[in-house]
């Protein structure tokens, strides 16, 4: 294995780690500063959005070094990052729901447990990737965790939000976050499939996961920022 200390500009996977590191730092700073423009509960939502991208930035710096130095997937730090940031995103989702309607805290715990099942299964599958039955059983368990989350937000308690509840900005945020959890999160299992089916391709795996993190952490925050600033603008105008 070719070991090196510096990022080779033709290492396109390494370059995506680099670009996303910068984007995560910029997003953190942006959400943090924009918090001043939000009112009430929206301030907390922007704080959480900044925490997510800030935690990811630190992991991206390190994951980039692992990739540059070893050309291997930084699986452990990838999952440490997800284990910290996915629960924060579930908190974020729940805060928005709770602001719109009375939702039981049981919903929060169900979403949290399902996300942990999804991530722990994914981790066990990836660190045991040489064993293909473990790899694919874990994939199926991880998929079940994600599908359960989709069930909760499209057909379960969380879906019972109707057009008369909450502010317009809150509803827009809820619908957009739902799309992110459906379409944006779907990129991860595709990365797992592409990365491991047929012998394994670490470059494809990391490039797809990096793209997914860019969408699901930064766009997720931007959706919250858009709702927070439009709601706050209408409140301060009235
Ligand atoms: C900021 C990080 C985020 C939003 C990470 C999300 C990760 C997932 C949605 C992972 C999903 C997976 C499955 C649905 C199947 C098993 C393999 C995983 C863990 C990649």
PDB file of C-alpha atoms and ligand atoms in Angstrom:
ATOM      1  CA  UNK A   1       0.000   0.000   0.000  1.00  0.00           C
ATOM      2  CA  UNK A   2       1.330   3.377  -0.960  1.00  0.00           C
ATOM      3  CA  UNK A   3       1.694   5.492   2.167  1.00  0.00           C
ATOM      4  CA  UNK A   4       1.945   9.228   2.009  1.00  0.00           C
ATOM      5  CA  UNK A   5       1.523  12.159   4.344  1.00  0.00           C
ATOM      6  CA  UNK A   6       0.210  14.725   1.924  1.00  0.00           C
ATOM      7  CA  UNK A   7      -2.966  14.766  -0.103  1.00  0.00           C
ATOM      8  CA  UNK A   8      -2.190  13.963  -3.710  1.00  0.00           C
ATOM      9  CA  UNK A   9      -4.254  16.327  -5.914  1.00  0.00           C
ATOM     10  CA  UNK A  10      -5.104  13.430  -8.234  1.00  0.00           C
ATOM     11  CA  UNK A  11      -6.567  11.435  -5.328  1.00  0.00           C
ATOM     12  CA  UNK A  12     -10.139  12.426  -6.077  1.00  0.00           C
ATOM     13  CA  UNK A  13     -11.574  10.646  -3.048  1.00  0.00           C
ATOM     14  CA  UNK A  14      -9.100  12.490  -0.814  1.00  0.00           C
ATOM     15  CA  UNK A  15     -10.071  15.745  -2.501  1.00  0.00           C
ATOM     16  CA  UNK A  16     -13.757  15.145  -1.646  1.00  0.00           C
ATOM     17  CA  UNK A  17     -12.727  14.697   2.012  1.00  0.00           C
ATOM     18  CA  UNK A  18     -10.914  18.012   1.734  1.00  0.00           C
ATOM     19  CA  UNK A  19     -13.797  19.920   0.125  1.00  0.00           C
ATOM     20  CA  UNK A  20     -16.349  18.569   2.558  1.00  0.00           C
ATOM     21  CA  UNK A  21     -14.128  19.465   5.530  1.00  0.00           C
ATOM     22  CA  UNK A  22     -14.147  23.067   4.318  1.00  0.00           C
ATOM     23  CA  UNK A  23     -17.892  23.022   3.624  1.00  0.00           C
ATOM     24  CA  UNK A  24     -18.656  21.664   7.105  1.00  0.00           C
ATOM     25  CA  UNK A  25     -16.613  24.431   8.759  1.00  0.00           C
ATOM     26  CA  UNK A  26     -18.261  27.103   6.632  1.00  0.00           C
ATOM     27  CA  UNK A  27     -21.739  25.720   7.332  1.00  0.00           C
ATOM     28  CA  UNK A  28     -21.064  25.602  11.082  1.00  0.00           C
ATOM     29  CA  UNK A  29     -19.994  29.220  11.103  1.00  0.00           C
ATOM     30  CA  UNK A  30     -22.975  30.228   8.976  1.00  0.00           C
ATOM     31  CA  UNK A  31     -25.626  28.506  11.146  1.00  0.00           C
ATOM     32  CA  UNK A  32     -23.985  29.847  14.265  1.00  0.00           C
ATOM     33  CA  UNK A  33     -23.968  33.463  13.106  1.00  0.00           C
ATOM     34  CA  UNK A  34     -27.452  33.256  11.569  1.00  0.00           C
ATOM     35  CA  UNK A  35     -28.813  32.142  14.921  1.00  0.00           C
ATOM     36  CA  UNK A  36     -28.967  35.850  15.773  1.00  0.00           C
ATOM     37  CA  UNK A  37     -31.636  36.389  13.137  1.00  0.00           C
ATOM     38  CA  UNK A  38     -33.952  33.673  14.451  1.00  0.00           C
ATOM     39  CA  UNK A  39     -36.486  34.070  17.227  1.00  0.00           C
ATOM     40  CA  UNK A  40     -37.569  31.785  20.062  1.00  0.00           C
ATOM     41  CA  UNK A  41     -37.347  28.042  19.556  1.00  0.00           C
ATOM     42  CA  UNK A  42     -35.743  28.432  16.157  1.00  0.00           C
ATOM     43  CA  UNK A  43     -32.539  29.548  17.864  1.00  0.00           C
ATOM     44  CA  UNK A  44     -32.163  26.095  19.382  1.00  0.00           C
ATOM     45  CA  UNK A  45     -32.782  24.468  15.984  1.00  0.00           C
ATOM     46  CA  UNK A  46     -29.948  26.490  14.439  1.00  0.00           C
ATOM     47  CA  UNK A  47     -27.659  25.660  17.351  1.00  0.00           C
ATOM     48  CA  UNK A  48     -28.286  21.958  16.766  1.00  0.00           C
ATOM     49  CA  UNK A  49     -27.684  22.362  13.008  1.00  0.00           C
ATOM     50  CA  UNK A  50     -24.312  23.989  13.791  1.00  0.00           C
ATOM     51  CA  UNK A  51     -23.447  21.194  16.231  1.00  0.00           C
ATOM     52  CA  UNK A  52     -24.081  18.582  13.532  1.00  0.00           C
ATOM     53  CA  UNK A  53     -21.816  20.217  10.937  1.00  0.00           C
ATOM     54  CA  UNK A  54     -19.210  21.116  13.587  1.00  0.00           C
ATOM     55  CA  UNK A  55     -18.944  17.530  14.819  1.00  0.00           C
ATOM     56  CA  UNK A  56     -18.752  16.340  11.212  1.00  0.00           C
ATOM     57  CA  UNK A  57     -15.986  18.857  10.397  1.00  0.00           C
ATOM     58  CA  UNK A  58     -13.742  17.431  13.114  1.00  0.00           C
ATOM     59  CA  UNK A  59     -14.358  13.896  11.886  1.00  0.00           C
ATOM     60  CA  UNK A  60     -13.712  14.906   8.288  1.00  0.00           C
ATOM     61  CA  UNK A  61     -10.283  16.341   9.149  1.00  0.00           C
ATOM     62  CA  UNK A  62      -9.327  13.040  10.708  1.00  0.00           C
ATOM     63  CA  UNK A  63     -11.003  10.810   8.117  1.00  0.00           C
ATOM     64  CA  UNK A  64      -9.124  12.651   5.396  1.00  0.00           C
ATOM     65  CA  UNK A  65      -5.826  11.826   7.116  1.00  0.00           C
ATOM     66  CA  UNK A  66      -6.778   8.183   7.470  1.00  0.00           C
ATOM     67  CA  UNK A  67      -7.668   8.020   3.789  1.00  0.00           C
ATOM     68  CA  UNK A  68      -4.521   9.877   2.638  1.00  0.00           C
ATOM     69  CA  UNK A  69      -2.242   7.803   4.864  1.00  0.00           C
ATOM     70  CA  UNK A  70      -3.688   4.339   4.303  1.00  0.00           C
ATOM     71  CA  UNK A  71      -6.055   4.429   1.324  1.00  0.00           C
ATOM     72  CA  UNK A  72      -8.477   2.498   3.501  1.00  0.00           C
ATOM     73  CA  UNK A  73     -11.981   3.463   4.608  1.00  0.00           C
ATOM     74  CA  UNK A  74     -12.050   5.365   7.914  1.00  0.00           C
ATOM     75  CA  UNK A  75     -14.934   3.155   9.056  1.00  0.00           C
ATOM     76  CA  UNK A  76     -14.615   3.606  12.817  1.00  0.00           C
ATOM     77  CA  UNK A  77     -14.537   7.400  12.662  1.00  0.00           C
ATOM     78  CA  UNK A  78     -17.256   7.459  10.031  1.00  0.00           C
ATOM     79  CA  UNK A  79     -19.558   5.651  12.434  1.00  0.00           C
ATOM     80  CA  UNK A  80     -18.446   7.633  15.505  1.00  0.00           C
ATOM     81  CA  UNK A  81     -19.482  10.722  13.556  1.00  0.00           C
ATOM     82  CA  UNK A  82     -22.849   9.208  12.541  1.00  0.00           C
ATOM     83  CA  UNK A  83     -23.540   7.971  16.066  1.00  0.00           C
ATOM     84  CA  UNK A  84     -23.173  11.532  17.330  1.00  0.00           C
ATOM     85  CA  UNK A  85     -24.839  13.431  14.506  1.00  0.00           C
ATOM     86  CA  UNK A  86     -27.785  11.192  13.548  1.00  0.00           C
ATOM     87  CA  UNK A  87     -29.310  11.337  17.068  1.00  0.00           C
ATOM     88  CA  UNK A  88     -28.880  15.131  16.975  1.00  0.00           C
ATOM     89  CA  UNK A  89     -30.786  15.207  13.707  1.00  0.00           C
ATOM     90  CA  UNK A  90     -33.532  13.097  15.264  1.00  0.00           C
ATOM     91  CA  UNK A  91     -33.676  15.664  18.095  1.00  0.00           C
ATOM     92  CA  UNK A  92     -33.929  18.381  15.476  1.00  0.00           C
ATOM     93  CA  UNK A  93     -36.788  16.623  13.698  1.00  0.00           C
ATOM     94  CA  UNK A  94     -38.574  16.079  16.979  1.00  0.00           C
ATOM     95  CA  UNK A  95     -38.165  19.737  18.020  1.00  0.00           C
ATOM     96  CA  UNK A  96     -39.850  20.830  14.810  1.00  0.00           C
ATOM     97  CA  UNK A  97     -42.661  18.322  15.234  1.00  0.00           C
ATOM     98  CA  UNK A  98     -43.178  19.235  18.859  1.00  0.00           C
ATOM     99  CA  UNK A  99     -43.376  22.894  17.945  1.00  0.00           C
ATOM    100  CA  UNK A 100     -46.246  22.148  15.553  1.00  0.00           C
ATOM    101  CA  UNK A 101     -48.382  19.766  17.491  1.00  0.00           C
ATOM    102  CA  UNK A 102     -48.549  17.727  20.671  1.00  0.00           C
ATOM    103  CA  UNK A 103     -46.377  14.661  20.034  1.00  0.00           C
ATOM    104  CA  UNK A 104     -45.591  12.065  22.653  1.00  0.00           C
ATOM    105  CA  UNK A 105     -41.965  11.683  23.722  1.00  0.00           C
ATOM    106  CA  UNK A 106     -42.386   7.976  22.915  1.00  0.00           C
ATOM    107  CA  UNK A 107     -42.093   8.948  19.257  1.00  0.00           C
ATOM    108  CA  UNK A 108     -38.708  10.511  19.886  1.00  0.00           C
ATOM    109  CA  UNK A 109     -37.427   7.352  21.580  1.00  0.00           C
ATOM    110  CA  UNK A 110     -38.750   5.108  18.819  1.00  0.00           C
ATOM    111  CA  UNK A 111     -37.018   7.196  16.160  1.00  0.00           C
ATOM    112  CA  UNK A 112     -33.832   7.225  18.208  1.00  0.00           C
ATOM    113  CA  UNK A 113     -33.791   3.465  18.774  1.00  0.00           C
ATOM    114  CA  UNK A 114     -34.537   2.770  15.099  1.00  0.00           C
ATOM    115  CA  UNK A 115     -31.649   5.024  14.049  1.00  0.00           C
ATOM    116  CA  UNK A 116     -29.297   3.241  16.454  1.00  0.00           C
ATOM    117  CA  UNK A 117     -30.348  -0.159  15.117  1.00  0.00           C
ATOM    118  CA  UNK A 118     -29.656   1.122  11.604  1.00  0.00           C
ATOM    119  CA  UNK A 119     -26.189   2.467  12.484  1.00  0.00           C
ATOM    120  CA  UNK A 120     -25.004  -0.352  14.743  1.00  0.00           C
ATOM    121  CA  UNK A 121     -26.023  -2.934  12.141  1.00  0.00           C
ATOM    122  CA  UNK A 122     -24.246  -0.961   9.416  1.00  0.00           C
ATOM    123  CA  UNK A 123     -21.096  -0.738  11.534  1.00  0.00           C
ATOM    124  CA  UNK A 124     -21.046  -4.447  12.345  1.00  0.00           C
ATOM    125  CA  UNK A 125     -21.570  -5.239   8.679  1.00  0.00           C
ATOM    126  CA  UNK A 126     -18.744  -2.996   7.485  1.00  0.00           C
ATOM    127  CA  UNK A 127     -16.147  -4.077  10.023  1.00  0.00           C
ATOM    128  CA  UNK A 128     -16.944  -7.712   9.181  1.00  0.00           C
ATOM    129  CA  UNK A 129     -17.109  -7.116   5.445  1.00  0.00           C
ATOM    130  CA  UNK A 130     -14.888 -10.121   4.663  1.00  0.00           C
ATOM    131  CA  UNK A 131     -17.721 -12.314   5.918  1.00  0.00           C
ATOM    132  CA  UNK A 132     -20.380 -11.894   3.274  1.00  0.00           C
ATOM    133  CA  UNK A 133     -23.267 -13.388   5.243  1.00  0.00           C
ATOM    134  CA  UNK A 134     -22.607 -10.967   8.147  1.00  0.00           C
ATOM    135  CA  UNK A 135     -22.192  -8.128   5.649  1.00  0.00           C
ATOM    136  CA  UNK A 136     -25.633  -8.714   4.087  1.00  0.00           C
ATOM    137  CA  UNK A 137     -27.565  -9.738   7.202  1.00  0.00           C
ATOM    138  CA  UNK A 138     -26.399  -6.515   8.838  1.00  0.00           C
ATOM    139  CA  UNK A 139     -27.439  -4.612   5.733  1.00  0.00           C
ATOM    140  CA  UNK A 140     -30.957  -6.043   5.959  1.00  0.00           C
ATOM    141  CA  UNK A 141     -31.211  -5.168   9.682  1.00  0.00           C
ATOM    142  CA  UNK A 142     -29.962  -1.648   8.957  1.00  0.00           C
ATOM    143  CA  UNK A 143     -32.540  -1.275   6.171  1.00  0.00           C
ATOM    144  CA  UNK A 144     -35.268  -2.398   8.568  1.00  0.00           C
ATOM    145  CA  UNK A 145     -34.263   0.377  11.005  1.00  0.00           C
ATOM    146  CA  UNK A 146     -34.440   2.996   8.268  1.00  0.00           C
ATOM    147  CA  UNK A 147     -37.745   1.678   6.855  1.00  0.00           C
ATOM    148  CA  UNK A 148     -39.217   1.840  10.346  1.00  0.00           C
ATOM    149  CA  UNK A 149     -38.245   5.525  10.557  1.00  0.00           C
ATOM    150  CA  UNK A 150     -39.929   6.104   7.187  1.00  0.00           C
ATOM    151  CA  UNK A 151     -43.018   4.316   8.443  1.00  0.00           C
ATOM    152  CA  UNK A 152     -43.152   6.567  11.524  1.00  0.00           C
ATOM    153  CA  UNK A 153     -42.845   9.788   9.578  1.00  0.00           C
ATOM    154  CA  UNK A 154     -45.148   8.865   6.675  1.00  0.00           C
ATOM    155  CA  UNK A 155     -47.784   6.636   8.282  1.00  0.00           C
ATOM    156  CA  UNK A 156     -47.267   6.754  12.031  1.00  0.00           C
ATOM    157  CA  UNK A 157     -47.799   9.379  14.682  1.00  0.00           C
ATOM    158  CA  UNK A 158     -45.451  11.905  13.123  1.00  0.00           C
ATOM    159  CA  UNK A 159     -47.445  11.908   9.892  1.00  0.00           C
ATOM    160  CA  UNK A 160     -50.636  13.139  11.559  1.00  0.00           C
ATOM    161  CA  UNK A 161     -49.582  16.729  11.199  1.00  0.00           C
ATOM    162  CA  UNK A 162     -52.136  18.432   8.990  1.00  0.00           C
ATOM    163  CA  UNK A 163     -52.324  21.688   7.186  1.00  0.00           C
ATOM    164  CA  UNK A 164     -53.976  23.472  10.081  1.00  0.00           C
ATOM    165  CA  UNK A 165     -51.163  22.847  12.516  1.00  0.00           C
ATOM    166  CA  UNK A 166     -48.125  24.948  13.205  1.00  0.00           C
ATOM    167  CA  UNK A 167     -46.801  27.807  11.156  1.00  0.00           C
ATOM    168  CA  UNK A 168     -46.348  27.646   7.422  1.00  0.00           C
ATOM    169  CA  UNK A 169     -42.574  27.736   7.872  1.00  0.00           C
ATOM    170  CA  UNK A 170     -42.770  24.872  10.360  1.00  0.00           C
ATOM    171  CA  UNK A 171     -44.742  22.791   7.898  1.00  0.00           C
ATOM    172  CA  UNK A 172     -42.373  23.504   5.076  1.00  0.00           C
ATOM    173  CA  UNK A 173     -39.466  22.475   7.306  1.00  0.00           C
ATOM    174  CA  UNK A 174     -41.239  19.284   8.341  1.00  0.00           C
ATOM    175  CA  UNK A 175     -41.945  18.277   4.737  1.00  0.00           C
ATOM    176  CA  UNK A 176     -38.437  19.096   3.582  1.00  0.00           C
ATOM    177  CA  UNK A 177     -36.842  17.141   6.436  1.00  0.00           C
ATOM    178  CA  UNK A 178     -39.068  14.222   5.564  1.00  0.00           C
ATOM    179  CA  UNK A 179     -37.742  14.327   1.997  1.00  0.00           C
ATOM    180  CA  UNK A 180     -34.170  14.435   3.266  1.00  0.00           C
ATOM    181  CA  UNK A 181     -34.704  11.379   5.464  1.00  0.00           C
ATOM    182  CA  UNK A 182     -36.254   9.565   2.477  1.00  0.00           C
ATOM    183  CA  UNK A 183     -34.214  10.629  -0.549  1.00  0.00           C
ATOM    184  CA  UNK A 184     -31.048  11.977   1.078  1.00  0.00           C
ATOM    185  CA  UNK A 185     -30.641   9.074   3.488  1.00  0.00           C
ATOM    186  CA  UNK A 186     -31.213   6.580   0.648  1.00  0.00           C
ATOM    187  CA  UNK A 187     -27.753   7.522  -0.671  1.00  0.00           C
ATOM    188  CA  UNK A 188     -26.121   5.700   2.282  1.00  0.00           C
ATOM    189  CA  UNK A 189     -27.450   2.199   1.617  1.00  0.00           C
ATOM    190  CA  UNK A 190     -26.621   2.750  -2.071  1.00  0.00           C
ATOM    191  CA  UNK A 191     -23.054   3.507  -1.015  1.00  0.00           C
ATOM    192  CA  UNK A 192     -22.972   0.333   1.059  1.00  0.00           C
ATOM    193  CA  UNK A 193     -24.275  -1.716  -1.879  1.00  0.00           C
ATOM    194  CA  UNK A 194     -21.903  -0.160  -4.366  1.00  0.00           C
ATOM    195  CA  UNK A 195     -19.001  -0.219  -1.939  1.00  0.00           C
ATOM    196  CA  UNK A 196     -19.269  -3.872  -0.942  1.00  0.00           C
ATOM    197  CA  UNK A 197     -21.112  -5.787  -3.649  1.00  0.00           C
ATOM    198  CA  UNK A 198     -18.776  -7.698  -5.915  1.00  0.00           C
ATOM    199  CA  UNK A 199     -15.627  -7.649  -3.834  1.00  0.00           C
ATOM    200  CA  UNK A 200     -15.539  -4.123  -2.481  1.00  0.00           C
ATOM    201  CA  UNK A 201     -14.590  -0.713  -3.770  1.00  0.00           C
ATOM    202  CA  UNK A 202     -13.335   1.617  -1.026  1.00  0.00           C
ATOM    203  CA  UNK A 203     -13.098   4.608  -3.368  1.00  0.00           C
ATOM    204  CA  UNK A 204     -16.748   4.321  -4.434  1.00  0.00           C
ATOM    205  CA  UNK A 205     -17.871   3.712  -0.859  1.00  0.00           C
ATOM    206  CA  UNK A 206     -16.168   6.838   0.461  1.00  0.00           C
ATOM    207  CA  UNK A 207     -17.108   9.095  -2.370  1.00  0.00           C
ATOM    208  CA  UNK A 208     -20.777   8.151  -2.021  1.00  0.00           C
ATOM    209  CA  UNK A 209     -20.758   8.488   1.785  1.00  0.00           C
ATOM    210  CA  UNK A 210     -19.025  11.863   1.474  1.00  0.00           C
ATOM    211  CA  UNK A 211     -21.610  13.102  -0.986  1.00  0.00           C
ATOM    212  CA  UNK A 212     -24.380  11.825   1.279  1.00  0.00           C
ATOM    213  CA  UNK A 213     -22.962  13.634   4.308  1.00  0.00           C
ATOM    214  CA  UNK A 214     -22.706  16.841   2.325  1.00  0.00           C
ATOM    215  CA  UNK A 215     -26.392  16.627   1.393  1.00  0.00           C
ATOM    216  CA  UNK A 216     -27.722  15.318   4.671  1.00  0.00           C
ATOM    217  CA  UNK A 217     -25.838  17.546   7.062  1.00  0.00           C
ATOM    218  CA  UNK A 218     -25.557  20.801   5.150  1.00  0.00           C
ATOM    219  CA  UNK A 219     -28.850  20.730   3.214  1.00  0.00           C
ATOM    220  CA  UNK A 220     -30.588  19.549   6.374  1.00  0.00           C
ATOM    221  CA  UNK A 221     -29.268  22.622   8.198  1.00  0.00           C
ATOM    222  CA  UNK A 222     -30.154  24.916   5.314  1.00  0.00           C
ATOM    223  CA  UNK A 223     -33.780  23.706   5.406  1.00  0.00           C
ATOM    224  CA  UNK A 224     -33.927  24.567   9.085  1.00  0.00           C
ATOM    225  CA  UNK A 225     -32.223  27.884   8.504  1.00  0.00           C
ATOM    226  CA  UNK A 226     -34.734  28.788   5.753  1.00  0.00           C
ATOM    227  CA  UNK A 227     -37.685  28.003   8.012  1.00  0.00           C
ATOM    228  CA  UNK A 228     -36.111  29.709  11.014  1.00  0.00           C
ATOM    229  CA  UNK A 229     -35.352  32.940   9.225  1.00  0.00           C
ATOM    230  CA  UNK A 230     -38.657  33.166   7.326  1.00  0.00           C
ATOM    231  CA  UNK A 231     -40.709  32.442  10.463  1.00  0.00           C
ATOM    232  CA  UNK A 232     -38.690  34.913  12.455  1.00  0.00           C
ATOM    233  CA  UNK A 233     -38.991  37.606   9.791  1.00  0.00           C
ATOM    234  CA  UNK A 234     -42.787  37.255   9.724  1.00  0.00           C
ATOM    235  CA  UNK A 235     -42.916  37.325  13.522  1.00  0.00           C
ATOM    236  CA  UNK A 236     -40.832  40.423  13.884  1.00  0.00           C
ATOM    237  CA  UNK A 237     -42.860  42.153  11.146  1.00  0.00           C
ATOM    238  CA  UNK A 238     -46.187  41.448  12.853  1.00  0.00           C
TER     239      UNK A 238
HETATM  240  C1  LIG B   1     -24.844  12.766   9.153  1.00  0.00           C
HETATM  241  C2  LIG B   1     -24.970  11.373   8.911  1.00  0.00           C
HETATM  242  C3  LIG B   1     -26.109  10.733   8.511  1.00  0.00           C
HETATM  243  C4  LIG B   1     -27.390  11.472   8.264  1.00  0.00           C
HETATM  244  C5  LIG B   1     -26.011   9.323   8.320  1.00  0.00           C
HETATM  245  C6  LIG B   1     -27.011   8.527   7.926  1.00  0.00           C
HETATM  246  C7  LIG B   1     -26.778   7.153   7.712  1.00  0.00           C
HETATM  247  C8  LIG B   1     -27.689   6.267   7.185  1.00  0.00           C
HETATM  248  C9  LIG B   1     -29.053   6.685   6.787  1.00  0.00           C
HETATM  249  C10 LIG B   1     -27.239   4.891   6.997  1.00  0.00           C
HETATM  250  C11 LIG B   1     -28.005   3.911   6.497  1.00  0.00           C
HETATM  251  C12 LIG B   1     -27.671   2.490   6.296  1.00  0.00           C
HETATM  252  C13 LIG B   1     -28.710   1.657   5.937  1.00  0.00           C
HETATM  253  C14 LIG B   1     -30.098   2.176   5.686  1.00  0.00           C
HETATM  254  C15 LIG B   1     -28.536   0.185   5.755  1.00  0.00           C
HETATM  255  C16 LIG B   1     -27.296  -0.331   6.417  1.00  0.00           C
HETATM  256  C17 LIG B   1     -26.131   0.467   6.092  1.00  0.00           C
HETATM  257  C18 LIG B   1     -26.249   1.952   6.487  1.00  0.00           C
HETATM  258  C19 LIG B   1     -25.811   2.079   7.947  1.00  0.00           C
HETATM  259  C20 LIG B   1     -25.257   2.675   5.591  1.00  0.00           C
END
